């Protein structure tokens, strides 16, 4: 029997945020077993520790339909689960070896209780998009292209997973999106990304967002840590975030349209407009625990 947890990340309220499956000991599981369990749990992602040697853990991430290189909310869920199991304490090093590279984690406690997990995401990368793509993206999201914000970046970016970022004028438009998931799937495949991520400003460094990822079996992801990190890196690179010294920070609100609101905190280390490091943090809460038998 394989023990698993279901954990809601980027929230401390049960039933909110983004649900992830967490398996702390998957050494005996084959790739097929991991995919079967991820499909069984039906969470947007399930994370498996396949090997742990001291402060380094080898992990793999699966959606209900396929393996992906990285997942932010499942990483936060994993960190909190390890902390609550007594397998990781504040001040101890912990690094995850993922298909997207090595991801350092940091545990933040309040009054000695594990509260927030911070991850340094893989280095950001960016790709420009042709302006002509604006019409197609607007149609896929169910809006007129005039509702796309011309003063914020529309581009592809990644801190582990590639997404296309589409800025909208305000959160009212964002909440009213009627996405055509078939078109979004086709666009995602054509552009080599996992999702189309729509976002809208709510303040100088606060944004609301919705993330559509049918190409990897997730019609709409409730709260997306990896994409929030990439968004803030993209905004900072184009001078769209306030900077203090060599730091910038931001907050993303996501999940409201699905009734599962969550918050993603992002801190950036900068050198001019070059982003040196992306740190994404959030809370998490364990929803339930269970066991699963491979082959069933």
CSV table of C-alpha atoms in Angstrom, one decimal:
chain,number,residue,atom,x,y,z
A,1,UNK,CA,0.0,0.0,0.0
A,2,UNK,CA,1.2,3.5,-0.9
A,3,UNK,CA,0.4,6.3,1.5
A,4,UNK,CA,-0.6,9.6,0.0
A,5,UNK,CA,-1.9,13.0,1.1
A,6,UNK,CA,-4.2,15.5,-0.6
A,7,UNK,CA,-3.1,19.0,0.2
A,8,UNK,CA,-4.5,22.4,-0.8
A,9,UNK,CA,-1.7,24.8,-1.7
A,10,UNK,CA,-1.6,28.6,-1.7
A,11,UNK,CA,-4.3,28.8,1.0
A,12,UNK,CA,-4.7,28.0,4.7
A,13,UNK,CA,-8.5,27.4,4.3
A,14,UNK,CA,-9.6,23.8,3.5
A,15,UNK,CA,-11.4,23.6,0.1
A,16,UNK,CA,-9.6,26.7,-1.3
A,17,UNK,CA,-6.4,27.1,-3.2
A,18,UNK,CA,-5.2,24.3,-5.5
A,19,UNK,CA,-5.3,20.6,-4.6
A,20,UNK,CA,-2.3,18.4,-5.1
A,21,UNK,CA,-1.6,14.8,-4.4
A,22,UNK,CA,1.6,14.1,-2.4
A,23,UNK,CA,3.5,10.8,-2.1
A,24,UNK,CA,6.5,11.0,0.2
A,25,UNK,CA,7.8,7.5,-0.7
A,26,UNK,CA,7.4,6.4,-4.3
A,27,UNK,CA,10.6,4.5,-4.6
A,28,UNK,CA,8.8,1.3,-5.5
A,29,UNK,CA,6.4,2.9,-8.0
A,30,UNK,CA,6.8,2.6,-11.8
A,31,UNK,CA,6.0,5.5,-14.1
A,32,UNK,CA,2.8,3.7,-14.9
A,33,UNK,CA,1.9,3.4,-11.2
A,34,UNK,CA,2.5,7.1,-10.7
A,35,UNK,CA,0.3,8.0,-13.6
A,36,UNK,CA,-2.4,5.7,-12.4
A,37,UNK,CA,-2.4,7.2,-8.9
A,38,UNK,CA,-2.4,10.7,-10.3
A,39,UNK,CA,-5.4,9.8,-12.5
A,40,UNK,CA,-7.1,8.2,-9.5
A,41,UNK,CA,-6.7,11.2,-7.3
A,42,UNK,CA,-7.8,13.6,-10.1
A,43,UNK,CA,-5.9,16.6,-8.6
A,44,UNK,CA,-4.4,19.0,-11.1
A,45,UNK,CA,-1.0,17.6,-10.2
A,46,UNK,CA,0.4,14.9,-8.0
A,47,UNK,CA,4.1,14.9,-6.8
A,48,UNK,CA,6.1,11.8,-6.0
A,49,UNK,CA,9.4,11.6,-4.1
A,50,UNK,CA,11.2,8.8,-5.9
A,51,UNK,CA,14.5,9.0,-4.0
A,52,UNK,CA,15.9,11.1,-1.1
A,53,UNK,CA,19.5,11.4,-0.1
A,54,UNK,CA,20.1,13.8,2.7
A,55,UNK,CA,19.0,17.3,1.7
A,56,UNK,CA,18.2,16.3,-1.9
A,57,UNK,CA,15.0,14.7,-3.0
A,58,UNK,CA,14.3,13.4,-6.6
A,59,UNK,CA,10.7,14.2,-7.5
A,60,UNK,CA,8.3,13.7,-10.4
A,61,UNK,CA,5.0,15.5,-11.2
A,62,UNK,CA,2.0,14.1,-13.0
A,63,UNK,CA,-1.3,15.6,-14.1
A,64,UNK,CA,-4.3,13.3,-14.5
A,65,UNK,CA,-3.1,12.6,-18.1
A,66,UNK,CA,0.6,13.0,-18.3
A,67,UNK,CA,4.0,13.8,-16.6
A,68,UNK,CA,5.1,17.4,-16.5
A,69,UNK,CA,8.5,18.9,-15.7
A,70,UNK,CA,7.5,21.0,-12.7
A,71,UNK,CA,4.6,22.2,-10.7
A,72,UNK,CA,4.6,25.1,-8.2
A,73,UNK,CA,1.6,24.3,-6.1
A,74,UNK,CA,2.5,20.7,-5.7
A,75,UNK,CA,6.0,21.7,-4.6
A,76,UNK,CA,4.5,23.9,-1.9
A,77,UNK,CA,2.2,21.1,-0.9
A,78,UNK,CA,5.1,18.7,-0.7
A,79,UNK,CA,7.2,21.0,1.5
A,80,UNK,CA,4.4,21.5,4.0
A,81,UNK,CA,3.7,17.7,4.1
A,82,UNK,CA,7.3,16.9,4.8
A,83,UNK,CA,7.4,19.6,7.5
A,84,UNK,CA,4.3,18.2,9.2
A,85,UNK,CA,5.6,14.7,9.0
A,86,UNK,CA,8.8,15.9,10.9
A,87,UNK,CA,11.0,15.2,7.9
A,88,UNK,CA,12.0,18.8,7.3
A,89,UNK,CA,12.5,21.6,9.7
A,90,UNK,CA,13.1,25.4,9.4
A,91,UNK,CA,16.8,26.1,8.7
A,92,UNK,CA,17.4,22.7,7.1
A,93,UNK,CA,18.4,22.6,3.5
A,94,UNK,CA,16.0,20.9,1.1
A,95,UNK,CA,16.5,20.7,-2.7
A,96,UNK,CA,14.2,19.1,-5.2
A,97,UNK,CA,15.7,17.5,-8.3
A,98,UNK,CA,13.0,18.0,-11.0
A,99,UNK,CA,12.9,17.5,-14.8
A,100,UNK,CA,13.2,21.3,-15.0
A,101,UNK,CA,16.3,21.5,-12.8
A,102,UNK,CA,17.1,21.7,-9.1
A,103,UNK,CA,14.7,23.7,-6.9
A,104,UNK,CA,15.8,24.9,-3.4
A,105,UNK,CA,13.1,25.1,-0.8
A,106,UNK,CA,12.9,27.3,2.4
A,107,UNK,CA,10.5,26.7,5.3
A,108,UNK,CA,8.9,29.7,7.1
A,109,UNK,CA,7.4,29.1,10.6
A,110,UNK,CA,5.3,31.2,12.9
A,111,UNK,CA,5.5,30.4,16.6
A,112,UNK,CA,7.3,27.2,15.7
A,113,UNK,CA,4.5,26.0,13.4
A,114,UNK,CA,5.3,25.4,9.7
A,115,UNK,CA,3.4,28.2,7.9
A,116,UNK,CA,4.8,28.9,4.4
A,117,UNK,CA,7.0,27.2,1.9
A,118,UNK,CA,9.2,29.2,-0.4
A,119,UNK,CA,10.8,27.7,-3.6
A,120,UNK,CA,13.4,29.2,-5.8
A,121,UNK,CA,12.1,28.4,-9.3
A,122,UNK,CA,14.2,27.5,-12.3
A,123,UNK,CA,15.7,30.5,-14.1
A,124,UNK,CA,13.2,32.5,-16.1
A,125,UNK,CA,13.1,32.3,-19.9
A,126,UNK,CA,11.1,34.4,-22.3
A,127,UNK,CA,9.8,34.2,-25.9
A,128,UNK,CA,8.3,37.1,-27.8
A,129,UNK,CA,4.9,36.6,-29.5
A,130,UNK,CA,3.8,38.1,-32.8
A,131,UNK,CA,1.3,41.0,-32.4
A,132,UNK,CA,-1.0,39.2,-34.9
A,133,UNK,CA,-1.6,36.5,-32.3
A,134,UNK,CA,-3.6,38.9,-30.3
A,135,UNK,CA,-6.8,38.3,-32.2
A,136,UNK,CA,-6.5,34.5,-31.9
A,137,UNK,CA,-5.8,34.6,-28.2
A,138,UNK,CA,-8.8,37.0,-27.6
A,139,UNK,CA,-11.1,34.7,-29.6
A,140,UNK,CA,-9.9,31.6,-27.6
A,141,UNK,CA,-10.6,33.5,-24.4
A,142,UNK,CA,-14.0,34.6,-25.6
A,143,UNK,CA,-13.4,38.3,-25.6
A,144,UNK,CA,-12.8,41.2,-28.1
A,145,UNK,CA,-9.1,42.0,-28.7
A,146,UNK,CA,-9.8,45.5,-27.5
A,147,UNK,CA,-10.0,44.0,-24.0
A,148,UNK,CA,-6.3,43.1,-24.1
A,149,UNK,CA,-4.2,45.5,-22.1
A,150,UNK,CA,-1.7,47.2,-24.5
A,151,UNK,CA,0.6,48.5,-21.7
A,152,UNK,CA,1.4,45.2,-20.1
A,153,UNK,CA,3.5,42.4,-21.7
A,154,UNK,CA,1.9,39.7,-23.8
A,155,UNK,CA,4.6,37.0,-24.2
A,156,UNK,CA,5.6,33.5,-23.5
A,157,UNK,CA,7.6,32.9,-20.3
A,158,UNK,CA,8.8,30.0,-18.1
A,159,UNK,CA,10.2,29.3,-14.7
A,160,UNK,CA,9.8,25.6,-15.2
A,161,UNK,CA,6.8,25.4,-17.5
A,162,UNK,CA,6.0,27.5,-20.5
A,163,UNK,CA,2.8,29.6,-20.6
A,164,UNK,CA,1.5,32.4,-22.8
A,165,UNK,CA,0.6,35.5,-20.7
A,166,UNK,CA,-2.3,37.6,-21.9
A,167,UNK,CA,-2.9,40.9,-20.1
A,168,UNK,CA,-6.5,42.1,-19.7
A,169,UNK,CA,-7.8,45.6,-18.9
A,170,UNK,CA,-9.3,44.6,-15.6
A,171,UNK,CA,-10.5,41.8,-13.3
A,172,UNK,CA,-14.1,42.1,-14.4
A,173,UNK,CA,-13.1,41.0,-17.9
A,174,UNK,CA,-11.0,38.3,-16.4
A,175,UNK,CA,-13.9,36.9,-14.3
A,176,UNK,CA,-16.2,37.0,-17.3
A,177,UNK,CA,-14.0,35.0,-19.7
A,178,UNK,CA,-15.7,32.2,-21.6
A,179,UNK,CA,-12.7,30.2,-22.9
A,180,UNK,CA,-12.9,27.9,-25.9
A,181,UNK,CA,-10.8,25.1,-24.5
A,182,UNK,CA,-10.5,23.4,-27.9
A,183,UNK,CA,-8.9,26.5,-29.4
A,184,UNK,CA,-6.8,27.0,-26.3
A,185,UNK,CA,-5.6,23.4,-26.6
A,186,UNK,CA,-4.7,24.0,-30.2
A,187,UNK,CA,-2.9,27.3,-29.5
A,188,UNK,CA,-1.0,25.8,-26.6
A,189,UNK,CA,0.2,22.9,-28.8
A,190,UNK,CA,1.2,25.3,-31.7
A,191,UNK,CA,3.1,27.6,-29.4
A,192,UNK,CA,4.8,24.8,-27.4
A,193,UNK,CA,3.3,25.9,-24.0
A,194,UNK,CA,1.3,24.1,-21.4
A,195,UNK,CA,-1.2,26.9,-20.8
A,196,UNK,CA,-2.8,30.2,-21.7
A,197,UNK,CA,-2.6,32.5,-18.6
A,198,UNK,CA,-4.8,35.6,-18.5
A,199,UNK,CA,-4.0,38.2,-16.0
A,200,UNK,CA,-5.3,41.7,-15.0
A,201,UNK,CA,-3.9,44.5,-12.7
A,202,UNK,CA,-5.3,45.1,-9.3
A,203,UNK,CA,-2.6,47.4,-8.0
A,204,UNK,CA,1.0,48.4,-8.7
A,205,UNK,CA,2.2,44.9,-7.9
A,206,UNK,CA,-1.0,42.9,-7.4
A,207,UNK,CA,-2.7,40.9,-10.2
A,208,UNK,CA,-5.7,38.6,-10.6
A,209,UNK,CA,-5.2,35.6,-12.9
A,210,UNK,CA,-6.8,32.6,-14.6
A,211,UNK,CA,-4.8,29.7,-16.1
A,212,UNK,CA,-6.2,27.4,-18.8
A,213,UNK,CA,-4.2,24.2,-19.5
A,214,UNK,CA,-6.3,21.7,-21.4
A,215,UNK,CA,-3.2,20.6,-23.3
A,216,UNK,CA,-2.0,18.8,-20.1
A,217,UNK,CA,-5.5,17.7,-19.0
A,218,UNK,CA,-6.4,20.7,-16.8
A,219,UNK,CA,-9.3,22.8,-18.2
A,220,UNK,CA,-8.6,25.5,-15.6
A,221,UNK,CA,-5.9,25.4,-13.0
A,222,UNK,CA,-7.1,26.8,-9.7
A,223,UNK,CA,-3.9,28.5,-8.5
A,224,UNK,CA,-0.6,28.2,-10.4
A,225,UNK,CA,2.7,28.9,-8.6
A,226,UNK,CA,5.1,28.3,-11.5
A,227,UNK,CA,3.2,30.7,-13.8
A,228,UNK,CA,2.9,33.4,-11.1
A,229,UNK,CA,6.7,33.3,-10.8
A,230,UNK,CA,7.1,33.6,-14.6
A,231,UNK,CA,4.6,36.4,-14.7
A,232,UNK,CA,6.4,38.5,-12.1
A,233,UNK,CA,9.7,37.9,-13.9
A,234,UNK,CA,8.2,39.0,-17.2
A,235,UNK,CA,6.8,42.1,-15.6
A,236,UNK,CA,10.0,43.0,-13.8
A,237,UNK,CA,12.0,42.5,-17.0
A,238,UNK,CA,9.9,45.1,-18.7
A,239,UNK,CA,10.1,47.5,-15.8
A,240,UNK,CA,6.4,47.0,-14.8
A,241,UNK,CA,7.1,46.3,-11.1
A,242,UNK,CA,8.2,48.7,-8.3
A,243,UNK,CA,11.8,47.9,-7.3
A,244,UNK,CA,13.5,48.5,-3.9
A,245,UNK,CA,17.2,48.2,-4.1
A,246,UNK,CA,17.8,44.8,-5.9
A,247,UNK,CA,14.3,43.4,-4.9
A,248,UNK,CA,10.8,43.4,-6.3
A,249,UNK,CA,7.7,41.6,-5.0
A,250,UNK,CA,4.2,40.8,-6.1
A,251,UNK,CA,1.0,39.0,-5.3
A,252,UNK,CA,-1.3,37.0,-7.5
A,253,UNK,CA,-4.9,36.2,-6.7
A,254,UNK,CA,-6.2,33.2,-8.5
A,255,UNK,CA,-9.0,30.6,-8.2
A,256,UNK,CA,-11.9,33.0,-7.5
A,257,UNK,CA,-13.7,32.0,-10.7
A,258,UNK,CA,-13.7,28.4,-9.5
A,259,UNK,CA,-14.7,29.1,-6.0
A,260,UNK,CA,-11.3,28.1,-4.7
A,261,UNK,CA,-9.4,31.4,-4.1
A,262,UNK,CA,-5.7,31.3,-3.3
A,263,UNK,CA,-2.8,33.7,-3.1
A,264,UNK,CA,0.7,33.3,-4.5
A,265,UNK,CA,3.5,35.5,-3.2
A,266,UNK,CA,6.5,36.2,-5.4
A,267,UNK,CA,9.9,37.8,-4.5
A,268,UNK,CA,12.5,38.6,-7.2
A,269,UNK,CA,16.2,39.2,-7.0
A,270,UNK,CA,17.2,41.7,-9.6
A,271,UNK,CA,20.3,43.2,-11.3
A,272,UNK,CA,18.9,46.2,-13.2
A,273,UNK,CA,16.1,44.7,-15.2
A,274,UNK,CA,17.7,41.2,-15.3
A,275,UNK,CA,15.9,38.7,-13.0
A,276,UNK,CA,18.6,36.7,-11.1
A,277,UNK,CA,16.2,34.6,-9.0
A,278,UNK,CA,12.5,34.0,-8.6
A,279,UNK,CA,11.1,32.9,-5.2
A,280,UNK,CA,7.5,31.8,-4.9
A,281,UNK,CA,5.8,31.2,-1.6
A,282,UNK,CA,2.5,30.1,-0.2
A,283,UNK,CA,0.7,28.4,2.6
A,284,UNK,CA,-0.9,24.9,2.4
A,285,UNK,CA,-3.3,22.7,4.4
A,286,UNK,CA,-3.7,19.0,4.4
A,287,UNK,CA,-7.2,17.9,3.3
A,288,UNK,CA,-7.0,14.2,3.8
A,289,UNK,CA,-4.7,11.2,3.9
A,290,UNK,CA,-5.2,7.7,2.4
A,291,UNK,CA,-3.6,4.6,0.9
A,292,UNK,CA,-3.6,3.2,-2.6
A,293,UNK,CA,-2.7,-0.2,-3.9
A,294,UNK,CA,-0.7,-0.3,-7.2
A,295,UNK,CA,-2.6,-2.3,-9.9
A,296,UNK,CA,-6.0,-1.4,-8.5
